[in-house]
Coordinates of N, CA, C and O in Angstrom, one line a residue:
M1 N 0.8 -1.2 0.0 CA 0.0 0.0 0.0 C 0.9 1.2 0.0 O 1.8 1.4 0.8
T2 N 0.6 2.2 -0.8 CA 1.2 3.5 -0.8 C 0.7 4.3 0.3 O -0.5 4.3 0.5
P3 N 1.6 5.0 1.0 CA 1.1 5.8 2.1 C 0.1 6.8 1.7 O 0.3 7.5 0.6
A4 N -1.0 7.0 2.4 CA -2.0 8.0 2.1 C -1.5 9.4 2.3 O -0.6 9.6 3.1
A5 N -2.1 10.3 1.6 CA -1.8 11.7 1.9 C -2.3 12.1 3.3 O -3.1 11.4 3.9
M6 N -1.8 13.2 3.8 CA -2.2 13.6 5.1 C -3.7 14.0 5.1 O -4.2 14.3 4.0
L7 N -4.3 13.9 6.2 CA -5.7 14.3 6.3 C -5.8 15.8 6.1 O -4.9 16.5 6.4
P8 N -7.0 16.3 5.7 CA -7.2 17.7 5.4 C -6.7 18.7 6.5 O -6.2 19.7 6.2
F9 N -6.9 18.3 7.8 CA -6.6 19.2 8.9 C -5.1 19.1 9.3 O -4.7 20.0 10.1
E10 N -4.4 18.1 8.9 CA -3.0 18.0 9.3 C -2.1 19.1 8.7 O -2.2 19.3 7.5
T11 N -1.2 19.7 9.5 CA -0.3 20.7 9.0 C 1.0 20.1 8.6 O 1.7 20.6 7.7
A12 N 1.5 19.1 9.3 CA 2.8 18.5 9.0 C 2.9 17.2 9.9 O 2.2 17.0 10.9
P13 N 3.8 16.3 9.5 CA 4.0 15.1 10.3 C 4.5 15.5 11.7 O 5.2 16.5 11.9
F14 N 4.0 14.9 12.7 CA 4.3 15.2 14.1 C 5.3 14.2 14.6 O 5.1 13.0 14.4
E15 N 6.4 14.6 15.2 CA 7.4 13.8 15.8 C 7.5 14.0 17.3 O 7.4 15.2 17.7
H16 N 7.8 13.0 18.0 CA 7.9 13.1 19.5 C 8.9 12.0 20.0 O 8.7 10.9 19.7
P17 N 9.9 12.4 20.7 CA 10.9 11.4 21.3 C 10.3 10.7 22.5 O 9.5 11.3 23.2
H18 N 10.7 9.5 22.7 CA 10.4 8.8 23.9 C 11.6 7.9 24.2 O 11.7 6.8 23.7
G19 N 12.5 8.4 25.1 CA 13.7 7.7 25.4 C 14.5 7.4 24.1 O 14.7 8.3 23.3
A20 N 14.8 6.1 23.9 CA 15.6 5.7 22.7 C 14.6 5.5 21.5 O 15.1 5.2 20.4
Y21 N 13.3 5.8 21.7 CA 12.3 5.6 20.6 C 11.9 6.9 20.0 O 12.1 8.0 20.6
R22 N 11.3 6.8 18.8 CA 10.8 8.0 18.1 C 9.3 7.7 17.8 O 9.0 6.7 17.2
L23 N 8.4 8.6 18.1 CA 7.0 8.5 17.7 C 6.8 9.5 16.6 O 7.3 10.6 16.6
S24 N 6.0 9.0 15.6 CA 5.9 9.9 14.4 C 4.5 9.6 13.7 O 4.1 8.4 13.7
T25 N 4.0 10.6 13.1 CA 2.8 10.4 12.3 C 3.1 10.4 10.8 O 2.2 10.4 9.9
D26 N 4.4 10.3 10.5 CA 4.9 10.3 9.1 C 4.4 8.9 8.5 O 5.0 7.9 8.8
R27 N 3.5 9.0 7.6 CA 3.0 7.8 6.9 C 4.0 7.0 6.1 O 3.9 5.8 5.9
R28 N 5.0 7.7 5.7 CA 6.1 7.0 4.9 C 6.9 6.0 5.7 O 7.5 5.2 5.2
C29 N 6.8 6.2 7.0 CA 7.6 5.3 7.9 C 6.8 4.1 8.3 O 7.4 3.1 8.9
L30 N 5.5 4.1 8.1 CA 4.6 3.0 8.6 C 5.1 1.6 7.9 O 5.3 1.6 6.7
D31 N 5.1 0.6 8.7 CA 5.3 -0.8 8.3 C 4.0 -1.5 8.2 O 3.6 -2.1 9.2
M32 N 3.3 -1.3 7.1 CA 1.9 -1.8 7.0 C 1.9 -3.4 7.2 O 0.9 -3.9 7.7
G33 N 2.9 -4.0 6.7 CA 3.0 -5.5 6.9 C 2.9 -5.8 8.4 O 2.2 -6.7 8.9
R34 N 3.8 -5.2 9.2 CA 3.8 -5.4 10.6 C 2.5 -5.0 11.3 O 2.0 -5.7 12.2
I35 N 2.0 -3.9 10.9 CA 0.7 -3.4 11.6 C -0.4 -4.4 11.3 O -1.1 -4.9 12.2
C36 N -0.6 -4.8 10.0 CA -1.6 -5.7 9.7 C -1.4 -7.0 10.3 O -2.4 -7.7 10.8
A37 N -0.2 -7.5 10.3 CA 0.0 -8.9 10.9 C -0.3 -8.9 12.3 O -1.0 -9.8 12.8
F38 N 0.1 -7.8 13.1 CA -0.3 -7.8 14.5 C -1.8 -7.7 14.7 O -2.4 -8.5 15.5
L39 N -2.4 -6.8 14.0 CA -3.9 -6.6 14.2 C -4.7 -7.8 13.8 O -5.5 -8.3 14.6
I40 N -4.4 -8.4 12.7 CA -5.1 -9.5 12.2 C -4.8 -10.8 12.9 O -5.7 -11.7 13.1
E41 N -3.6 -11.0 13.3 CA -3.2 -12.3 13.9 C -3.1 -12.3 15.4 O -3.1 -13.4 16.1
E42 N -2.9 -11.1 16.1 CA -2.6 -11.1 17.5 C -3.5 -10.3 18.4 O -3.6 -10.5 19.6
S43 N -4.2 -9.3 17.8 CA -5.0 -8.5 18.6 C -6.4 -9.2 18.9 O -6.8 -10.0 18.1
Y44 N -7.0 -8.8 20.0 CA -8.3 -9.4 20.2 C -9.4 -8.6 19.5 O -10.5 -9.1 19.3
W45 N -9.1 -7.3 19.1 CA -10.2 -6.5 18.6 C -10.2 -6.5 17.0 O -11.2 -6.1 16.5
A46 N -9.2 -7.0 16.4 CA -9.2 -7.0 14.9 C -8.8 -8.3 14.3 O -8.6 -8.5 13.1
L47 N -8.9 -9.3 15.2 CA -8.5 -10.7 14.8 C -9.2 -11.2 13.6 O -10.5 -11.1 13.6
G48 N -8.5 -11.6 12.6 CA -9.1 -12.2 11.4 C -9.7 -11.2 10.4 O -10.2 -11.6 9.4
L49 N -9.6 -9.9 10.6 CA -10.1 -9.0 9.6 C -9.3 -9.0 8.4 O -8.1 -9.5 8.4
D50 N -9.8 -8.5 7.3 CA -9.2 -8.5 6.0 C -8.1 -7.4 6.0 O -8.4 -6.3 6.4
R51 N -7.0 -7.7 5.4 CA -5.9 -6.7 5.3 C -6.3 -5.4 4.6 O -6.0 -4.3 5.0
A52 N -7.0 -5.6 3.5 CA -7.5 -4.4 2.8 C -8.3 -3.5 3.6 O -8.3 -2.2 3.6
L53 N -9.1 -4.1 4.5 CA -10.0 -3.3 5.4 C -9.2 -2.6 6.4 O -9.4 -1.4 6.7
I54 N -8.2 -3.2 7.0 CA -7.3 -2.6 7.9 C -6.5 -1.4 7.3 O -6.4 -0.3 7.8
E55 N -6.0 -1.6 6.1 CA -5.3 -0.6 5.4 C -6.2 0.6 5.1 O -5.8 1.8 5.2
R56 N -7.4 0.3 4.7 CA -8.4 1.4 4.5 C -8.7 2.2 5.7 O -8.8 3.4 5.7
S57 N -8.8 1.5 6.9 CA -9.1 2.2 8.1 C -7.9 3.1 8.5 O -8.1 4.2 9.1
I58 N -6.7 2.7 8.3 CA -5.5 3.5 8.6 C -5.4 4.7 7.7 O -5.1 5.8 8.1
A59 N -5.7 4.5 6.4 CA -5.7 5.6 5.4 C -6.6 6.7 5.8 O -6.3 7.9 5.5
G60 N -7.7 6.4 6.5 CA -8.7 7.4 6.9 C -8.5 7.9 8.3 O -9.3 8.6 8.8
S61 N -7.3 7.6 8.9 CA -7.1 8.0 10.3 C -5.7 8.7 10.4 O -5.0 8.8 9.4
L62 N -5.5 9.2 11.6 CA -4.2 9.8 11.9 C -3.3 8.8 12.6 O -3.6 8.4 13.7
P63 N -2.3 8.2 11.9 CA -1.5 7.1 12.4 C -0.3 7.6 13.2 O 0.3 8.6 12.9
F64 N 0.0 6.9 14.3 CA 1.2 7.1 15.1 C 2.0 5.8 15.1 O 1.5 4.8 15.6
G65 N 3.3 5.9 14.7 CA 4.2 4.8 14.8 C 5.2 5.0 15.8 O 5.6 6.2 16.1
A66 N 5.6 4.0 16.5 CA 6.7 4.0 17.5 C 7.9 3.3 16.8 O 7.7 2.1 16.4
Y67 N 9.1 3.9 16.8 CA 10.2 3.3 16.1 C 11.4 3.2 17.0 O 11.7 4.2 17.7
A68 N 12.1 2.1 16.9 CA 13.3 1.9 17.6 C 14.4 2.7 17.0 O 14.3 3.2 15.9
A69 N 15.6 2.8 17.6 CA 16.7 3.5 17.1 C 17.2 3.1 15.7 O 17.6 3.9 14.9
D70 N 17.0 1.8 15.4 CA 17.3 1.3 14.0 C 16.3 1.6 13.0 O 16.4 1.2 11.8
G71 N 15.2 2.3 13.4 CA 14.1 2.6 12.5 C 13.0 1.6 12.4 O 12.0 1.8 11.7
A72 N 13.2 0.4 13.0 CA 12.1 -0.6 13.0 C 10.9 -0.1 13.7 O 11.0 0.4 14.8
M73 N 9.7 -0.4 13.1 CA 8.5 -0.1 13.8 C 8.2 -1.1 14.9 O 8.2 -2.3 14.6
V74 N 7.9 -0.6 16.1 CA 7.7 -1.5 17.3 C 6.4 -1.2 17.9 O 6.0 -2.0 18.9
G75 N 5.6 -0.2 17.5 CA 4.4 0.1 18.1 C 3.5 0.9 17.2 O 4.0 1.5 16.2
F76 N 2.2 1.0 17.5 CA 1.3 1.7 16.6 C 0.1 2.1 17.3 O -0.3 1.5 18.3
A77 N -0.5 3.2 16.9 CA -1.8 3.7 17.3 C -2.4 4.5 16.2 O -1.7 5.0 15.3
R78 N -3.7 4.7 16.2 CA -4.3 5.6 15.3 C -5.4 6.3 15.9 O -6.0 5.9 16.9
V79 N -5.7 7.5 15.4 CA -6.8 8.3 15.9 C -7.8 8.5 14.7 O -7.4 9.0 13.7
V80 N -9.0 8.1 15.0 CA -10.1 8.4 14.1 C -10.7 9.7 14.6 O -11.1 9.8 15.7
T81 N -10.7 10.7 13.7 CA -11.1 12.1 14.1 C -11.6 12.9 13.0 O -11.3 12.7 11.8
D82 N -12.3 14.0 13.4 CA -12.7 15.0 12.4 C -11.7 16.1 12.4 O -11.8 17.1 11.7
G83 N -10.7 16.0 13.3 CA -9.7 17.0 13.4 C -10.1 18.3 14.0 O -9.3 19.3 14.0
A84 N -11.2 18.3 14.6 CA -11.7 19.6 15.2 C -12.3 19.3 16.7 O -11.8 19.9 17.6
L85 N -13.3 18.4 16.8 CA -13.9 18.3 18.1 C -13.9 16.9 18.7 O -14.1 16.7 19.9
F86 N -13.8 15.9 17.8 CA -14.0 14.5 18.3 C -12.8 13.6 17.8 O -12.3 13.8 16.7
A87 N -12.3 12.7 18.7 CA -11.2 11.8 18.4 C -11.4 10.5 19.1 O -11.9 10.5 20.3
Y88 N -11.2 9.4 18.4 CA -11.3 8.1 19.0 C -9.9 7.4 18.8 O -9.5 7.2 17.7
L89 N -9.3 7.1 19.9 CA -8.0 6.5 19.9 C -8.2 5.0 19.9 O -9.0 4.4 20.6
R90 N -7.5 4.3 18.9 CA -7.7 2.9 18.8 C -6.5 2.2 18.2 O -5.5 2.8 17.7
D91 N -6.5 0.9 18.2 CA -5.5 0.0 17.6 C -4.1 0.2 18.2 O -3.1 0.0 17.5
V92 N -4.1 0.6 19.5 CA -2.8 0.8 20.2 C -2.2 -0.6 20.5 O -2.8 -1.4 21.1
F93 N -0.9 -0.7 20.0 CA -0.2 -1.9 20.4 C 1.3 -1.7 20.4 O 1.8 -0.8 19.7
V94 N 2.0 -2.5 21.1 CA 3.5 -2.5 21.2 C 3.9 -3.9 21.0 O 3.4 -4.8 21.7
L95 N 4.9 -4.1 20.2 CA 5.4 -5.5 20.0 C 6.0 -6.0 21.3 O 6.7 -5.3 22.0
P96 N 5.9 -7.3 21.6 CA 6.3 -7.9 22.8 C 7.7 -7.5 23.3 O 8.0 -7.2 24.4
P97 N 8.7 -7.6 22.4 CA 10.1 -7.3 22.9 C 10.3 -5.8 23.4 O 11.3 -5.5 24.0
H98 N 9.3 -4.9 23.1 CA 9.5 -3.5 23.4 C 8.5 -3.1 24.5 O 8.4 -1.9 24.8
R99 N 7.7 -4.0 25.0 CA 6.8 -3.7 26.1 C 7.5 -3.4 27.4 O 8.7 -3.8 27.5
G100 N 6.9 -2.7 28.3 CA 7.5 -2.3 29.5 C 8.4 -1.1 29.4 O 9.0 -0.7 30.4
Q101 N 8.4 -0.4 28.3 CA 9.1 0.8 28.1 C 8.2 2.1 28.1 O 8.7 3.2 27.9
G102 N 7.0 1.9 28.4 CA 6.0 3.0 28.4 C 5.6 3.4 27.1 O 5.0 4.5 26.9
L103 N 5.8 2.6 26.0 CA 5.4 3.0 24.7 C 3.9 3.1 24.4 O 3.5 4.0 23.7
G104 N 3.1 2.2 25.0 CA 1.7 2.3 24.8 C 1.2 3.7 25.4 O 0.4 4.4 24.7
R105 N 1.6 4.0 26.6 CA 1.2 5.3 27.2 C 1.8 6.4 26.4 O 1.1 7.4 26.1
A106 N 3.0 6.3 25.9 CA 3.6 7.4 25.1 C 2.8 7.6 23.8 O 2.7 8.8 23.3
L107 N 2.4 6.5 23.1 CA 1.6 6.7 21.9 C 0.3 7.4 22.2 O -0.1 8.3 21.5
G108 N -0.4 7.1 23.3 CA -1.6 7.8 23.7 C -1.3 9.2 24.0 O -2.0 10.2 23.6
A109 N -0.2 9.5 24.8 CA 0.1 10.9 25.1 C 0.5 11.7 23.9 O 0.1 12.9 23.8
A110 N 1.2 11.1 22.9 CA 1.5 11.8 21.7 C 0.2 12.2 20.9 O 0.1 13.3 20.4
A111 N -0.7 11.3 20.9 CA -2.0 11.6 20.2 C -2.7 12.8 20.9 O -3.1 13.7 20.3
L112 N -2.7 12.8 22.3 CA -3.3 13.9 23.0 C -2.6 15.2 22.8 O -3.2 16.3 22.9
A113 N -1.3 15.1 22.6 CA -0.4 16.3 22.5 C -0.3 16.8 21.0 O 0.3 17.9 20.8
H114 N -0.8 16.1 20.1 CA -0.7 16.5 18.7 C -1.3 17.9 18.5 O -2.4 18.1 18.8
P115 N -0.5 18.8 17.9 CA -1.0 20.2 17.8 C -2.2 20.3 16.9 O -3.0 21.3 17.1
D116 N -2.4 19.5 15.9 CA -3.6 19.6 15.1 C -4.8 19.0 15.7 O -5.9 19.2 15.2
L117 N -4.7 18.5 16.9 CA -5.9 18.0 17.6 C -6.1 18.7 18.9 O -6.9 18.3 19.8
R118 N -5.5 19.9 19.1 CA -5.6 20.7 20.3 C -7.1 21.2 20.6 O -7.4 21.5 21.7
T119 N -7.9 21.2 19.6 CA -9.3 21.7 19.8 C -10.3 20.6 20.1 O -11.4 20.8 20.4
V120 N -9.8 19.3 20.1 CA -10.7 18.2 20.3 C -11.2 18.3 21.7 O -10.5 18.4 22.7
R121 N -12.5 18.2 21.9 CA -13.2 18.3 23.2 C -13.7 16.9 23.7 O -14.1 16.8 24.9
N122 N -13.7 15.9 22.9 CA -14.2 14.6 23.3 C -13.3 13.5 22.7 O -13.4 13.3 21.5
W123 N -12.6 12.9 23.6 CA -11.7 11.8 23.2 C -12.3 10.5 23.8 O -12.8 10.5 24.9
M124 N -12.4 9.5 23.0 CA -12.9 8.2 23.4 C -11.9 7.1 23.1 O -11.0 7.3 22.3
L125 N -12.1 6.0 23.7 CA -11.4 4.8 23.4 C -12.1 3.6 24.0 O -13.0 3.8 24.9
A126 N -11.8 2.4 23.6 CA -12.3 1.2 24.2 C -11.1 0.3 24.5 O -10.2 0.2 23.7
T127 N -11.1 -0.3 25.7 CA -10.1 -1.3 26.0 C -10.6 -2.4 26.9 O -11.5 -2.1 27.7
R128 N -10.1 -3.5 26.7 CA -10.5 -4.7 27.6 C -9.5 -4.8 28.8 O -9.9 -5.3 29.8
D129 N -8.3 -4.4 28.6 CA -7.3 -4.7 29.6 C -6.2 -3.7 29.9 O -5.2 -4.0 30.6
A130 N -6.4 -2.5 29.4 CA -5.3 -1.4 29.7 C -5.9 -0.2 30.3 O -5.5 0.9 30.0
H131 N -6.9 -0.3 31.2 CA -7.5 0.8 31.8 C -6.5 1.7 32.5 O -6.6 2.9 32.5
G132 N -5.6 1.1 33.2 CA -4.6 1.8 34.0 C -3.7 2.7 33.1 O -3.4 3.9 33.5
V133 N -3.4 2.2 32.0 CA -2.5 3.0 31.0 C -3.3 4.3 30.6 O -2.7 5.4 30.7
Y134 N -4.5 4.1 30.3 CA -5.3 5.3 29.8 C -5.8 6.2 30.9 O -5.9 7.4 30.7
A135 N -6.0 5.6 32.1 CA -6.4 6.4 33.2 C -5.2 7.4 33.6 O -5.5 8.6 33.9
S136 N -4.0 6.9 33.4 CA -2.9 7.8 33.7 C -2.8 9.0 32.7 O -2.1 10.0 33.0
L137 N -3.5 8.9 31.6 CA -3.6 10.0 30.6 C -4.8 10.9 30.8 O -5.0 11.9 30.1
G138 N -5.6 10.5 31.8 CA -6.8 11.3 32.1 C -8.1 10.7 31.6 O -9.2 11.2 31.8
F139 N -8.1 9.5 30.9 CA -9.3 8.9 30.5 C -10.0 8.3 31.7 O -9.4 7.9 32.7
A140 N -11.3 8.3 31.6 CA -12.1 7.7 32.7 C -13.4 7.1 32.1 O -13.7 7.3 30.9
P141 N -14.1 6.2 32.9 CA -15.3 5.6 32.3 C -16.3 6.8 31.9 O -16.2 7.9 32.5
V142 N -17.1 6.5 30.9 CA -18.0 7.4 30.4 C -18.9 7.8 31.6 O -19.5 7.0 32.3
R143 N -19.1 9.2 31.8 CA -19.9 9.7 32.9 C -21.3 9.2 32.9 O -21.9 8.9 33.9
D144 N -21.9 9.3 31.7 CA -23.3 9.0 31.6 C -23.5 8.0 30.4 O -23.8 8.5 29.3
P145 N -23.2 6.8 30.6 CA -23.3 5.8 29.4 C -24.7 5.8 28.9 O -24.9 5.3 27.7
S146 N -25.7 6.2 29.6 CA -27.1 6.1 29.1 C -27.4 7.0 27.9 O -28.3 6.8 27.2
I147 N -26.5 8.0 27.7 CA -26.7 8.9 26.5 C -26.0 8.4 25.2 O -26.3 8.9 24.2
Y148 N -25.2 7.4 25.4 CA -24.4 6.8 24.3 C -25.2 5.6 23.7 O -25.7 4.8 24.4
M149 N -25.2 5.5 22.4 CA -25.8 4.4 21.7 C -24.8 3.8 20.7 O -23.8 4.5 20.4
Q150 N -25.0 2.6 20.4 CA -24.1 1.9 19.5 C -24.8 1.0 18.5 O -25.8 0.4 18.9
L151 N -24.3 1.0 17.3 CA -24.9 0.1 16.3 C -23.7 -0.7 15.7 O -22.7 -0.1 15.3
R152 N -23.8 -2.0 15.8 CA -22.7 -2.9 15.3 C -23.2 -3.9 14.3 O -23.4 -5.1 14.7
P153 N -23.5 -3.5 13.1 CA -24.0 -4.4 12.1 C -23.0 -5.4 11.8 O -21.8 -5.2 11.8
S154 N -23.4 -6.6 11.5 CA -22.5 -7.7 11.1 C -22.5 -7.8 9.6 O -23.5 -7.7 8.9
P155 N -21.3 -8.0 9.0 CA -21.2 -8.3 7.6 C -22.1 -9.5 7.3 O -22.3 -10.4 8.2
P156 N -22.7 -9.6 6.1 CA -23.6 -10.7 5.8 C -23.0 -12.1 6.0 O -23.8 -13.0 6.4
D157 N -21.7 -12.2 5.9 CA -21.1 -13.6 6.0 C -20.5 -13.8 7.4 O -19.7 -14.8 7.6
Q158 N -20.8 -13.0 8.4 CA -20.2 -13.2 9.7 C -21.3 -13.2 10.8 O -22.4 -12.7 10.6
E159 N -21.0 -13.9 11.9 CA -21.8 -13.9 13.1 C -21.9 -12.5 13.7 O -21.0 -11.7 13.6
P160 N -23.0 -12.2 14.4 CA -23.1 -10.8 15.0 C -22.0 -10.7 16.0 O -21.6 -11.6 16.7
M161 N -21.5 -9.4 16.2 CA -20.4 -9.1 17.1 C -21.0 -8.9 18.5 O -22.2 -8.5 18.7
P162 N -20.3 -9.3 19.5 CA -20.8 -9.2 20.9 C -20.9 -7.7 21.3 O -20.2 -6.9 20.8

């Protein structure tokens, strides 16, 4: 896949250091093979999805890669956003050999610090097992879940999602 152009609201790729690692929104650095392999084969939230679908979702989002000193991609996150008021942080992962370095939290913090997202007033995310990571960034359970609704249609060839 050829890296997508920046989203309309983006002014420039965003770079942020984290110890020996570099966090960046530069799409030219993304390792789509590594991202898709992890999401499709190892994540609980995208397990078994089609690679083309994953690539399309990334093309329409603001991606954040975490890179080791040698340039290898070791972590990823993306923000689904209108670039003005709403943002949804998702697909955050760090490859096993690089866990324990605070990269998951750093990816979330970089998203929150991105200068093109400074006007966002409502950040959302969903997690099964990393509540502490995101609580440290200020995320909390939805104050009034009764006002939120969800529709999760199933593709015709798949079972309904839980």
